[in-house]
Amino acid sequence: METLENTEELLKVFEAKIDAEIKIEPRDWMPGDYRKHLIRQISQHAHSEVIGMQPEGNWISRAPSLRSKKILLAKIQDEGGHGLYLYSAAETLGVSRDEYIQWLHAGKAKYASVFNYPALNWADIGAIGWLVDGAAITNQVSLQRTSYGPYSRAMIRICKEESFHQRQGYEIMWKMMEGTKDQQRMAQDAINRWWWPALMMFGPHDSDSPRTSNAMKWKIKRETNDRLREKFINKTIPQAELIGLKVPDPNIKVIGKDQMGENIYEHSDINWDEFWSVVNGNGPCNEQRLNHHIRAHEEGAWVRECAQAYNAKTNQ
Ligand code: 3HC
């Protein structure tokens, strides 16, 4: 039975571990709010990985070559695996996968708003890999140092695959920019539509982020939303310029150099009305993405039942 005295003792031990960079493991005592924060963030991260398979999945049958089809298939399969790593990490917090999925289907859990935009043509597959996975990598490399052990280990595994995702997207954009005028126009149109939703992946400004102070206090996040967004912008603008793409922001300008000698850019602010509108369910594809997930989950029930029956039999 936990008493007030020993709760204070337990909190001191927890905080000492956080300070000493010792990972918090599932069987360790942790404050209820720390557990709740992780349940929310890790499950939403897992939902994002799985829902993120939809915009790209629509293009497997329309990939322009066997090589690009194989690459896209491998990437999408990776994303499904990332979702499974993250649901497994989330389950160590005492909530079942079924419950997480129910919360998602009931609209009680979020996933990255970027996936509520449509992938209109093959250039979008390039922009998604290059920009969306590029933003995800920036965030996830930092999350490898998160204080919760299972989440950190999942991030380390996932980051190993993410750089291939970003690379294959950039290669698609590069090839299109070396192609016909129409292909160049398609590539520019894709960055025009995906640049801002990719920046939104880092969340609201630190000053408007209700979760960031606890996340930083408990070392769940190791860098803030704005810091990570700036890192992504500073890294990605030179990549766009290298292949002749123009970032859709008239206010981009170099305002200095970082300690590595890389450019630091000033840029316009995000359209936060659009951000919250899409986060709150009013994006172009919110309904379609959720209905697809619900339908796939229902149609796949028999696979889960067979796997569970087999598991029960072999573990008798
Ligand atoms: N889309 C949807 N919701 C968002 C969002 C976005 N881009 N950015 C923020 N939100 C939500 C948050 O979930 C939070 O709502 P909640 O309290 O109901 O959960 C609210 O807006 C306030 O935002 P905060 O910044 O205060 O919340 P967080 O501290 O949780 O920061 C986050 C948001 C940066 C997304 C953080 O949760 C995080 O780093 N999550 C892990 C990374 C992740 O989930 N990435 C999603 C993409 S995964 C992916 O891209 C797969 C790749 O392979 C393509």
mmCIF file of C-alpha atoms and ligand atoms in Angstrom:
data_model
loop_
_atom_site.group_PDB
_atom_site.id
_atom_site.type_symbol
_atom_site.label_atom_id
_atom_site.label_comp_id
_atom_site.label_asym_id
_atom_site.label_seq_id
_atom_site.Cartn_x
_atom_site.Cartn_y
_atom_site.Cartn_z
ATOM 1 C CA MET A 1 0.000 0.000 0.000
ATOM 2 C CA GLU A 2 1.570 3.308 -1.056
ATOM 3 C CA THR A 3 1.542 5.963 1.665
ATOM 4 C CA LEU A 4 2.241 9.690 1.260
ATOM 5 C CA GLU A 5 5.667 9.320 2.858
ATOM 6 C CA ASN A 6 6.835 6.592 0.611
ATOM 7 C CA THR A 7 5.316 8.269 -2.445
ATOM 8 C CA GLU A 8 7.626 11.196 -1.766
ATOM 9 C CA GLU A 9 10.500 8.737 -1.367
ATOM 10 C CA LEU A 10 9.567 6.989 -4.607
ATOM 11 C CA LEU A 11 9.312 10.333 -6.420
ATOM 12 C CA LYS A 12 12.814 11.248 -5.239
ATOM 13 C CA VAL A 13 14.177 7.949 -6.595
ATOM 14 C CA PHE A 14 12.333 8.518 -9.920
ATOM 15 C CA GLU A 15 13.674 12.060 -10.252
ATOM 16 C CA ALA A 16 17.215 10.940 -9.357
ATOM 17 C CA LYS A 17 17.054 8.352 -12.164
ATOM 18 C CA ILE A 18 15.838 10.980 -14.650
ATOM 19 C CA ASP A 19 18.651 13.329 -13.592
ATOM 20 C CA ALA A 20 21.219 10.513 -13.862
ATOM 21 C CA GLU A 21 19.994 9.566 -17.362
ATOM 22 C CA ILE A 22 18.941 6.102 -16.085
ATOM 23 C CA LYS A 23 16.097 4.764 -18.222
ATOM 24 C CA ILE A 24 12.737 4.285 -16.543
ATOM 25 C CA GLU A 25 11.595 0.695 -17.133
ATOM 26 C CA PRO A 26 8.027 -0.743 -17.119
ATOM 27 C CA ARG A 27 8.343 -2.298 -13.652
ATOM 28 C CA ASP A 28 9.800 0.883 -12.085
ATOM 29 C CA TRP A 29 7.603 3.161 -10.015
ATOM 30 C CA MET A 30 6.651 6.263 -12.002
ATOM 31 C CA PRO A 31 4.355 9.257 -11.331
ATOM 32 C CA GLY A 32 0.845 8.708 -12.734
ATOM 33 C CA ASP A 33 1.159 11.801 -14.930
ATOM 34 C CA TYR A 34 4.418 10.522 -16.422
ATOM 35 C CA ARG A 35 2.671 7.248 -17.304
ATOM 36 C CA LYS A 36 -0.360 9.069 -18.752
ATOM 37 C CA HIS A 37 1.892 11.373 -20.832
ATOM 38 C CA LEU A 38 3.683 8.341 -22.309
ATOM 39 C CA ILE A 39 0.443 6.401 -22.922
ATOM 40 C CA ARG A 40 -0.801 9.365 -24.943
ATOM 41 C CA GLN A 41 2.387 10.184 -26.850
ATOM 42 C CA ILE A 42 3.606 6.661 -27.689
ATOM 43 C CA SER A 43 0.177 5.394 -28.783
ATOM 44 C CA GLN A 44 -0.383 8.482 -30.954
ATOM 45 C CA HIS A 45 3.054 7.948 -32.427
ATOM 46 C CA ALA A 46 2.098 4.330 -33.213
ATOM 47 C CA HIS A 47 -1.216 5.410 -34.750
ATOM 48 C CA SER A 48 0.698 7.898 -36.928
ATOM 49 C CA GLU A 49 3.009 5.201 -38.260
ATOM 50 C CA VAL A 50 0.086 2.953 -39.250
ATOM 51 C CA ILE A 51 -2.255 5.625 -40.617
ATOM 52 C CA GLY A 52 0.753 7.064 -42.477
ATOM 53 C CA MET A 53 0.785 3.883 -44.587
ATOM 54 C CA GLN A 54 -2.456 4.914 -46.313
ATOM 55 C CA PRO A 55 -1.410 7.892 -48.499
ATOM 56 C CA GLU A 56 1.589 5.917 -49.814
ATOM 57 C CA GLY A 57 -0.276 2.591 -50.052
ATOM 58 C CA ASN A 58 -2.563 4.124 -52.679
ATOM 59 C CA TRP A 59 0.459 4.444 -55.011
ATOM 60 C CA ILE A 60 1.934 0.913 -54.856
ATOM 61 C CA SER A 61 -0.065 -0.254 -57.897
ATOM 62 C CA ARG A 62 0.765 2.991 -59.756
ATOM 63 C CA ALA A 63 4.521 3.126 -59.109
ATOM 64 C CA PRO A 64 6.322 4.089 -62.378
ATOM 65 C CA SER A 65 8.752 1.137 -62.351
ATOM 66 C CA LEU A 66 9.306 -2.255 -60.708
ATOM 67 C CA ARG A 67 12.266 -0.756 -58.804
ATOM 68 C CA SER A 68 10.183 2.123 -57.401
ATOM 69 C CA LYS A 69 7.347 -0.296 -56.552
ATOM 70 C CA LYS A 70 9.747 -2.537 -54.586
ATOM 71 C CA ILE A 71 11.208 0.455 -52.728
ATOM 72 C CA LEU A 72 7.749 1.796 -51.849
ATOM 73 C CA LEU A 73 6.571 -1.651 -50.709
ATOM 74 C CA ALA A 74 9.637 -1.966 -48.446
ATOM 75 C CA LYS A 75 9.069 1.480 -46.989
ATOM 76 C CA ILE A 76 5.402 0.930 -46.236
ATOM 77 C CA GLN A 77 6.179 -2.444 -44.683
ATOM 78 C CA ASP A 78 8.748 -0.672 -42.460
ATOM 79 C CA GLU A 79 6.078 1.794 -41.309
ATOM 80 C CA GLY A 80 3.782 -1.047 -40.274
ATOM 81 C CA GLY A 81 6.668 -2.539 -38.305
ATOM 82 C CA HIS A 82 7.361 0.820 -36.646
ATOM 83 C CA GLY A 83 3.740 0.915 -35.549
ATOM 84 C CA LEU A 84 4.073 -2.554 -34.007
ATOM 85 C CA TYR A 85 7.299 -1.628 -32.144
ATOM 86 C CA LEU A 86 5.535 1.441 -30.747
ATOM 87 C CA TYR A 87 2.291 -0.358 -29.787
ATOM 88 C CA SER A 88 4.476 -2.926 -27.971
ATOM 89 C CA ALA A 89 6.252 -0.099 -26.121
ATOM 90 C CA ALA A 90 2.888 1.521 -25.332
ATOM 91 C CA GLU A 91 1.473 -1.765 -23.986
ATOM 92 C CA THR A 92 4.230 -1.900 -21.323
ATOM 93 C CA LEU A 93 2.414 1.042 -19.687
ATOM 94 C CA GLY A 94 -0.558 -1.133 -18.786
ATOM 95 C CA VAL A 95 -2.993 -0.424 -21.620
ATOM 96 C CA SER A 96 -3.876 -3.108 -24.174
ATOM 97 C CA ARG A 97 -3.462 -2.653 -27.927
ATOM 98 C CA ASP A 98 -7.205 -3.199 -28.343
ATOM 99 C CA GLU A 99 -7.889 -0.266 -26.029
ATOM 100 C CA TYR A 100 -5.471 1.982 -27.925
ATOM 101 C CA ILE A 101 -7.220 1.066 -31.195
ATOM 102 C CA GLN A 102 -10.642 1.693 -29.627
ATOM 103 C CA TRP A 103 -9.508 5.170 -28.512
ATOM 104 C CA LEU A 104 -8.311 5.881 -32.053
ATOM 105 C CA HIS A 105 -11.576 4.663 -33.626
ATOM 106 C CA ALA A 106 -13.610 6.654 -31.094
ATOM 107 C CA GLY A 107 -11.723 9.837 -32.009
ATOM 108 C CA LYS A 108 -10.187 10.012 -28.520
ATOM 109 C CA ALA A 109 -6.611 9.627 -29.802
ATOM 110 C CA LYS A 110 -4.728 11.680 -32.389
ATOM 111 C CA TYR A 111 -2.283 10.851 -35.139
ATOM 112 C CA ALA A 112 -0.012 13.174 -37.102
ATOM 113 C CA SER A 113 -2.162 15.697 -38.995
ATOM 114 C CA VAL A 114 0.154 15.488 -42.031
ATOM 115 C CA PHE A 115 -1.494 12.190 -43.001
ATOM 116 C CA ASN A 116 -4.829 13.921 -43.479
ATOM 117 C CA TYR A 117 -3.635 15.402 -46.785
ATOM 118 C CA PRO A 118 -4.100 13.514 -50.089
ATOM 119 C CA ALA A 119 -1.215 12.036 -52.106
ATOM 120 C CA LEU A 120 -2.280 13.261 -55.575
ATOM 121 C CA ASN A 121 0.523 11.925 -57.792
ATOM 122 C CA TRP A 122 3.917 10.195 -57.795
ATOM 123 C CA ALA A 123 5.748 13.413 -56.879
ATOM 124 C CA ASP A 124 3.770 13.386 -53.621
ATOM 125 C CA ILE A 125 5.356 10.029 -52.784
ATOM 126 C CA GLY A 126 8.728 11.728 -53.177
ATOM 127 C CA ALA A 127 7.678 14.717 -51.085
ATOM 128 C CA ILE A 128 6.246 12.470 -48.344
ATOM 129 C CA GLY A 129 9.431 10.382 -48.108
ATOM 130 C CA TRP A 130 11.749 13.412 -48.266
ATOM 131 C CA LEU A 131 9.782 15.909 -46.124
ATOM 132 C CA VAL A 132 7.471 13.862 -43.873
ATOM 133 C CA ASP A 133 10.010 11.144 -43.116
ATOM 134 C CA GLY A 134 12.717 13.789 -42.968
ATOM 135 C CA ALA A 135 10.725 15.643 -40.294
ATOM 136 C CA ALA A 136 10.000 12.361 -38.514
ATOM 137 C CA ILE A 137 13.719 11.519 -38.446
ATOM 138 C CA THR A 138 14.610 14.915 -36.955
ATOM 139 C CA ASN A 139 12.088 14.272 -34.200
ATOM 140 C CA GLN A 140 12.853 10.586 -33.715
ATOM 141 C CA VAL A 141 16.652 10.925 -33.566
ATOM 142 C CA SER A 142 16.095 13.231 -30.600
ATOM 143 C CA LEU A 143 13.543 10.800 -29.088
ATOM 144 C CA GLN A 144 16.173 8.024 -29.014
ATOM 145 C CA ARG A 145 17.318 9.705 -25.766
ATOM 146 C CA THR A 146 13.833 9.733 -24.222
ATOM 147 C CA SER A 147 13.739 8.716 -20.554
ATOM 148 C CA TYR A 148 11.356 5.755 -20.982
ATOM 149 C CA GLY A 149 13.353 2.601 -21.826
ATOM 150 C CA PRO A 150 10.956 0.773 -24.189
ATOM 151 C CA TYR A 151 10.264 4.014 -26.150
ATOM 152 C CA SER A 152 13.966 4.827 -26.447
ATOM 153 C CA ARG A 153 14.793 1.314 -27.697
ATOM 154 C CA ALA A 154 11.924 1.444 -30.213
ATOM 155 C CA MET A 155 13.246 4.790 -31.490
ATOM 156 C CA ILE A 156 16.774 3.419 -31.928
ATOM 157 C CA ARG A 157 15.430 0.572 -34.079
ATOM 158 C CA ILE A 158 13.106 2.844 -36.058
ATOM 159 C CA CYS A 159 15.762 5.476 -36.789
ATOM 160 C CA LYS A 160 17.918 2.833 -38.480
ATOM 161 C CA GLU A 161 15.219 2.495 -41.177
ATOM 162 C CA GLU A 162 13.970 6.081 -41.402
ATOM 163 C CA SER A 163 17.046 7.474 -43.216
ATOM 164 C CA PHE A 164 16.335 5.037 -46.107
ATOM 165 C CA HIS A 165 12.774 6.437 -46.175
ATOM 166 C CA GLN A 166 13.977 10.022 -46.456
ATOM 167 C CA ARG A 167 16.636 9.094 -49.020
ATOM 168 C CA GLN A 168 14.229 7.274 -51.352
ATOM 169 C CA GLY A 169 11.824 10.222 -51.273
ATOM 170 C CA TYR A 170 14.592 12.691 -52.080
ATOM 171 C CA GLU A 171 15.780 10.465 -54.956
ATOM 172 C CA ILE A 172 12.250 10.572 -56.490
ATOM 173 C CA MET A 173 12.255 14.393 -56.292
ATOM 174 C CA TRP A 174 15.808 14.567 -57.671
ATOM 175 C CA LYS A 175 14.909 12.354 -60.648
ATOM 176 C CA MET A 176 11.786 14.410 -61.398
ATOM 177 C CA MET A 177 13.783 17.635 -61.316
ATOM 178 C CA GLU A 178 16.154 16.110 -63.891
ATOM 179 C CA GLY A 179 13.143 15.098 -65.998
ATOM 180 C CA THR A 180 10.704 16.894 -68.279
ATOM 181 C CA LYS A 181 9.222 20.314 -67.609
ATOM 182 C CA ASP A 182 5.974 18.614 -66.564
ATOM 183 C CA GLN A 183 7.828 16.424 -64.059
ATOM 184 C CA GLN A 184 9.586 19.473 -62.663
ATOM 185 C CA ARG A 185 6.227 21.219 -62.332
ATOM 186 C CA MET A 186 4.805 18.156 -60.509
ATOM 187 C CA ALA A 187 7.748 18.105 -58.083
ATOM 188 C CA GLN A 188 7.425 21.840 -57.342
ATOM 189 C CA ASP A 189 3.649 21.454 -56.869
ATOM 190 C CA ALA A 190 4.288 18.578 -54.412
ATOM 191 C CA ILE A 191 6.700 20.573 -52.234
ATOM 192 C CA ASN A 192 4.221 23.491 -52.348
ATOM 193 C CA ARG A 193 1.536 21.211 -50.829
ATOM 194 C CA TRP A 194 3.644 19.167 -48.383
ATOM 195 C CA TRP A 195 6.118 21.739 -46.986
ATOM 196 C CA TRP A 196 3.780 23.334 -44.446
ATOM 197 C CA PRO A 197 2.035 20.105 -43.240
ATOM 198 C CA ALA A 198 5.544 18.664 -42.688
ATOM 199 C CA LEU A 199 6.491 21.677 -40.504
ATOM 200 C CA MET A 200 3.251 21.124 -38.551
ATOM 201 C CA MET A 201 4.506 17.657 -37.530
ATOM 202 C CA PHE A 202 6.663 19.286 -34.863
ATOM 203 C CA GLY A 203 3.582 20.571 -33.049
ATOM 204 C CA PRO A 204 2.590 24.049 -31.862
ATOM 205 C CA HIS A 205 5.131 26.697 -30.830
ATOM 206 C CA ASP A 206 6.755 25.907 -27.487
ATOM 207 C CA SER A 207 4.856 28.828 -25.965
ATOM 208 C CA ASP A 208 1.543 27.278 -27.127
ATOM 209 C CA SER A 209 2.445 23.663 -26.319
ATOM 210 C CA PRO A 210 0.644 22.500 -23.151
ATOM 211 C CA ARG A 211 2.665 19.258 -23.060
ATOM 212 C CA THR A 212 6.199 20.479 -23.609
ATOM 213 C CA SER A 213 7.071 21.649 -20.083
ATOM 214 C CA ASN A 214 6.358 18.234 -18.508
ATOM 215 C CA ALA A 215 7.869 16.472 -21.508
ATOM 216 C CA MET A 216 11.128 18.387 -21.036
ATOM 217 C CA LYS A 217 11.055 18.085 -17.207
ATOM 218 C CA TRP A 218 10.737 14.302 -17.426
ATOM 219 C CA LYS A 219 13.164 14.117 -20.411
ATOM 220 C CA ILE A 220 10.460 12.507 -22.562
ATOM 221 C CA LYS A 221 11.320 15.162 -25.134
ATOM 222 C CA ARG A 222 14.973 16.129 -25.305
ATOM 223 C CA GLU A 223 14.466 19.118 -27.595
ATOM 224 C CA THR A 224 11.443 21.357 -27.948
ATOM 225 C CA ASN A 225 9.014 21.518 -30.888
ATOM 226 C CA ASP A 226 10.471 24.797 -32.187
ATOM 227 C CA ARG A 227 14.101 23.675 -31.827
ATOM 228 C CA LEU A 228 13.437 20.497 -33.818
ATOM 229 C CA ARG A 229 11.426 22.393 -36.464
ATOM 230 C CA GLU A 230 14.299 24.868 -36.953
ATOM 231 C CA LYS A 231 16.768 21.986 -37.287
ATOM 232 C CA PHE A 232 14.587 20.424 -39.989
ATOM 233 C CA ILE A 233 14.143 23.726 -41.894
ATOM 234 C CA ASN A 234 17.859 24.551 -41.813
ATOM 235 C CA LYS A 235 18.719 21.062 -43.089
ATOM 236 C CA THR A 236 16.026 20.815 -45.780
ATOM 237 C CA ILE A 237 16.164 24.180 -47.550
ATOM 238 C CA PRO A 238 19.681 23.507 -48.971
ATOM 239 C CA GLN A 239 18.457 20.077 -50.146
ATOM 240 C CA ALA A 240 15.583 21.744 -52.038
ATOM 241 C CA GLU A 241 17.874 24.368 -53.575
ATOM 242 C CA LEU A 242 20.420 21.697 -54.635
ATOM 243 C CA ILE A 243 17.885 20.091 -57.011
ATOM 244 C CA GLY A 244 16.258 23.332 -58.148
ATOM 245 C CA LEU A 245 13.124 23.252 -55.990
ATOM 246 C CA LYS A 246 11.806 26.418 -54.372
ATOM 247 C CA VAL A 247 10.502 26.221 -50.802
ATOM 248 C CA PRO A 248 6.981 27.764 -50.844
ATOM 249 C CA ASP A 249 7.804 30.608 -48.441
ATOM 250 C CA PRO A 250 8.607 34.091 -49.844
ATOM 251 C CA ASN A 251 10.131 35.149 -46.520
ATOM 252 C CA ILE A 252 12.932 32.562 -46.423
ATOM 253 C CA LYS A 253 16.299 34.252 -45.894
ATOM 254 C CA VAL A 254 19.640 33.311 -44.440
ATOM 255 C CA ILE A 255 20.149 35.127 -41.131
ATOM 256 C CA GLY A 256 23.368 33.481 -39.949
ATOM 257 C CA LYS A 257 25.422 30.316 -39.577
ATOM 258 C CA ASP A 258 25.291 27.641 -36.874
ATOM 259 C CA GLN A 259 28.430 26.287 -35.155
ATOM 260 C CA MET A 260 28.800 23.742 -38.033
ATOM 261 C CA GLY A 261 28.830 26.587 -40.539
ATOM 262 C CA GLU A 262 25.349 25.587 -41.837
ATOM 263 C CA ASN A 263 22.864 28.328 -42.779
ATOM 264 C CA ILE A 264 20.209 29.459 -40.302
ATOM 265 C CA TYR A 265 17.018 30.650 -42.000
ATOM 266 C CA GLU A 266 14.307 33.094 -41.121
ATOM 267 C CA HIS A 267 10.894 31.995 -42.452
ATOM 268 C CA SER A 268 7.168 32.717 -42.317
ATOM 269 C CA ASP A 269 5.000 31.340 -39.541
ATOM 270 C CA ILE A 270 2.743 28.316 -39.914
ATOM 271 C CA ASN A 271 -0.990 28.816 -40.557
ATOM 272 C CA TRP A 272 -2.072 27.746 -37.084
ATOM 273 C CA ASP A 273 -5.782 27.956 -37.945
ATOM 274 C CA GLU A 274 -5.172 25.290 -40.593
ATOM 275 C CA PHE A 275 -3.065 23.274 -38.140
ATOM 276 C CA TRP A 276 -5.761 23.133 -35.433
ATOM 277 C CA SER A 277 -8.541 22.670 -37.972
ATOM 278 C CA VAL A 278 -6.841 19.544 -39.351
ATOM 279 C CA VAL A 279 -5.793 18.298 -35.879
ATOM 280 C CA ASN A 280 -9.428 18.680 -34.815
ATOM 281 C CA GLY A 281 -10.717 16.519 -37.655
ATOM 282 C CA ASN A 282 -11.438 18.953 -40.498
ATOM 283 C CA GLY A 283 -8.609 18.111 -42.871
ATOM 284 C CA PRO A 284 -9.132 16.895 -46.465
ATOM 285 C CA CYS A 285 -8.772 13.197 -45.562
ATOM 286 C CA ASN A 286 -9.489 12.824 -41.819
ATOM 287 C CA GLU A 287 -12.741 10.910 -42.290
ATOM 288 C CA GLN A 288 -11.373 8.742 -45.122
ATOM 289 C CA ARG A 289 -8.240 7.775 -43.123
ATOM 290 C CA LEU A 290 -10.162 6.820 -39.999
ATOM 291 C CA ASN A 291 -12.899 4.935 -41.872
ATOM 292 C CA HIS A 292 -10.261 3.019 -43.806
ATOM 293 C CA HIS A 293 -8.502 2.065 -40.555
ATOM 294 C CA ILE A 294 -11.788 0.963 -38.962
ATOM 295 C CA ARG A 295 -12.756 -1.112 -42.024
ATOM 296 C CA ALA A 296 -9.306 -2.735 -42.270
ATOM 297 C CA HIS A 297 -9.371 -3.513 -38.538
ATOM 298 C CA GLU A 298 -12.791 -5.168 -38.829
ATOM 299 C CA GLU A 299 -11.887 -7.108 -41.991
ATOM 300 C CA GLY A 300 -8.647 -8.260 -40.341
ATOM 301 C CA ALA A 301 -10.364 -9.549 -37.161
ATOM 302 C CA TRP A 302 -10.195 -13.165 -38.409
ATOM 303 C CA VAL A 303 -6.391 -12.927 -38.758
ATOM 304 C CA ARG A 304 -6.055 -11.766 -35.157
ATOM 305 C CA GLU A 305 -8.414 -14.525 -33.975
ATOM 306 C CA CYS A 306 -6.400 -17.209 -35.831
ATOM 307 C CA ALA A 307 -3.112 -15.860 -34.464
ATOM 308 C CA GLN A 308 -4.502 -15.769 -30.905
ATOM 309 C CA ALA A 309 -5.969 -19.302 -31.248
ATOM 310 C CA TYR A 310 -2.642 -20.609 -32.565
ATOM 311 C CA ASN A 311 -0.796 -18.808 -29.778
ATOM 312 C CA ALA A 312 -3.139 -20.277 -27.131
ATOM 313 C CA LYS A 313 -2.718 -23.791 -28.580
ATOM 314 C CA THR A 314 1.079 -23.675 -28.822
ATOM 315 C CA ASN A 315 1.334 -22.254 -25.297
ATOM 316 C CA GLN A 316 -0.879 -24.957 -23.720
HETATM 317 N N1 3HC B 1 -0.676 16.267 -35.545
HETATM 318 C C1 3HC B 1 -1.644 15.914 -34.678
HETATM 319 N N2 3HC B 1 -1.684 16.340 -33.389
HETATM 320 C C2 3HC B 1 -0.676 17.128 -32.981
HETATM 321 C C3 3HC B 1 0.380 17.519 -33.812
HETATM 322 C C4 3HC B 1 0.351 17.053 -35.156
HETATM 323 N N3 3HC B 1 1.291 17.389 -36.026
HETATM 324 N N4 3HC B 1 1.226 18.297 -33.093
HETATM 325 C C5 3HC B 1 0.714 18.393 -31.865
HETATM 326 N N5 3HC B 1 -0.433 17.693 -31.801
HETATM 327 C C6 3HC B 1 -1.298 17.590 -30.644
HETATM 328 C C7 3HC B 1 -0.621 16.865 -29.512
HETATM 329 O O1 3HC B 1 -0.853 15.466 -29.601
HETATM 330 C C8 3HC B 1 -1.357 17.490 -28.325
HETATM 331 O O2 3HC B 1 -2.656 16.940 -28.248
HETATM 332 P P1 3HC B 1 -3.044 15.884 -27.087
HETATM 333 O O3 3HC B 1 -2.644 16.556 -25.809
HETATM 334 O O4 3HC B 1 -4.498 15.654 -27.240
HETATM 335 O O5 3HC B 1 -2.207 14.665 -27.415
HETATM 336 C C9 3HC B 1 -1.591 18.936 -28.754
HETATM 337 O O6 3HC B 1 -1.540 18.912 -30.183
HETATM 338 C C10 3HC B 1 -0.585 19.903 -28.158
HETATM 339 O O7 3HC B 1 0.673 19.617 -28.721
HETATM 340 P P2 3HC B 1 1.957 19.504 -27.783
HETATM 341 O O8 3HC B 1 3.136 19.963 -28.574
HETATM 342 O O9 3HC B 1 1.702 20.156 -26.469
HETATM 343 O O10 3HC B 1 1.996 17.936 -27.575
HETATM 344 P P3 3HC B 1 3.301 17.009 -27.533
HETATM 345 O O11 3HC B 1 4.238 17.524 -26.505
HETATM 346 O O12 3HC B 1 2.815 15.640 -27.438
HETATM 347 O O13 3HC B 1 4.046 17.273 -28.943
HETATM 348 C C11 3HC B 1 4.472 15.909 -30.835
HETATM 349 C C12 3HC B 1 3.460 16.813 -30.127
HETATM 350 C C13 3HC B 1 5.657 16.781 -31.290
HETATM 351 C C14 3HC B 1 3.811 15.252 -32.028
HETATM 352 C C15 3HC B 1 4.974 14.872 -29.829
HETATM 353 O O14 3HC B 1 3.855 14.190 -29.346
HETATM 354 C C16 3HC B 1 5.939 13.855 -30.427
HETATM 355 O O15 3HC B 1 7.107 14.144 -30.610
HETATM 356 N N6 3HC B 1 5.428 12.659 -30.705
HETATM 357 C C17 3HC B 1 6.302 11.570 -31.178
HETATM 358 C C18 3HC B 1 6.585 11.710 -32.658
HETATM 359 C C19 3HC B 1 5.322 11.512 -33.481
HETATM 360 O O16 3HC B 1 4.286 11.154 -33.028
HETATM 361 N N7 3HC B 1 5.456 11.763 -34.758
HETATM 362 C C20 3HC B 1 4.297 11.617 -35.620
HETATM 363 C C21 3HC B 1 4.755 11.247 -36.946
HETATM 364 S S1 3HC B 1 5.270 9.549 -37.019
HETATM 365 C C22 3HC B 1 5.721 9.508 -38.601
HETATM 366 O O17 3HC B 1 5.833 10.517 -39.184
HETATM 367 C C23 3HC B 1 5.995 8.202 -39.251
HETATM 368 C C24 3HC B 1 7.055 8.352 -40.268
HETATM 369 O O18 3HC B 1 7.575 7.095 -40.568
HETATM 370 C C25 3HC B 1 6.541 8.949 -41.514
#
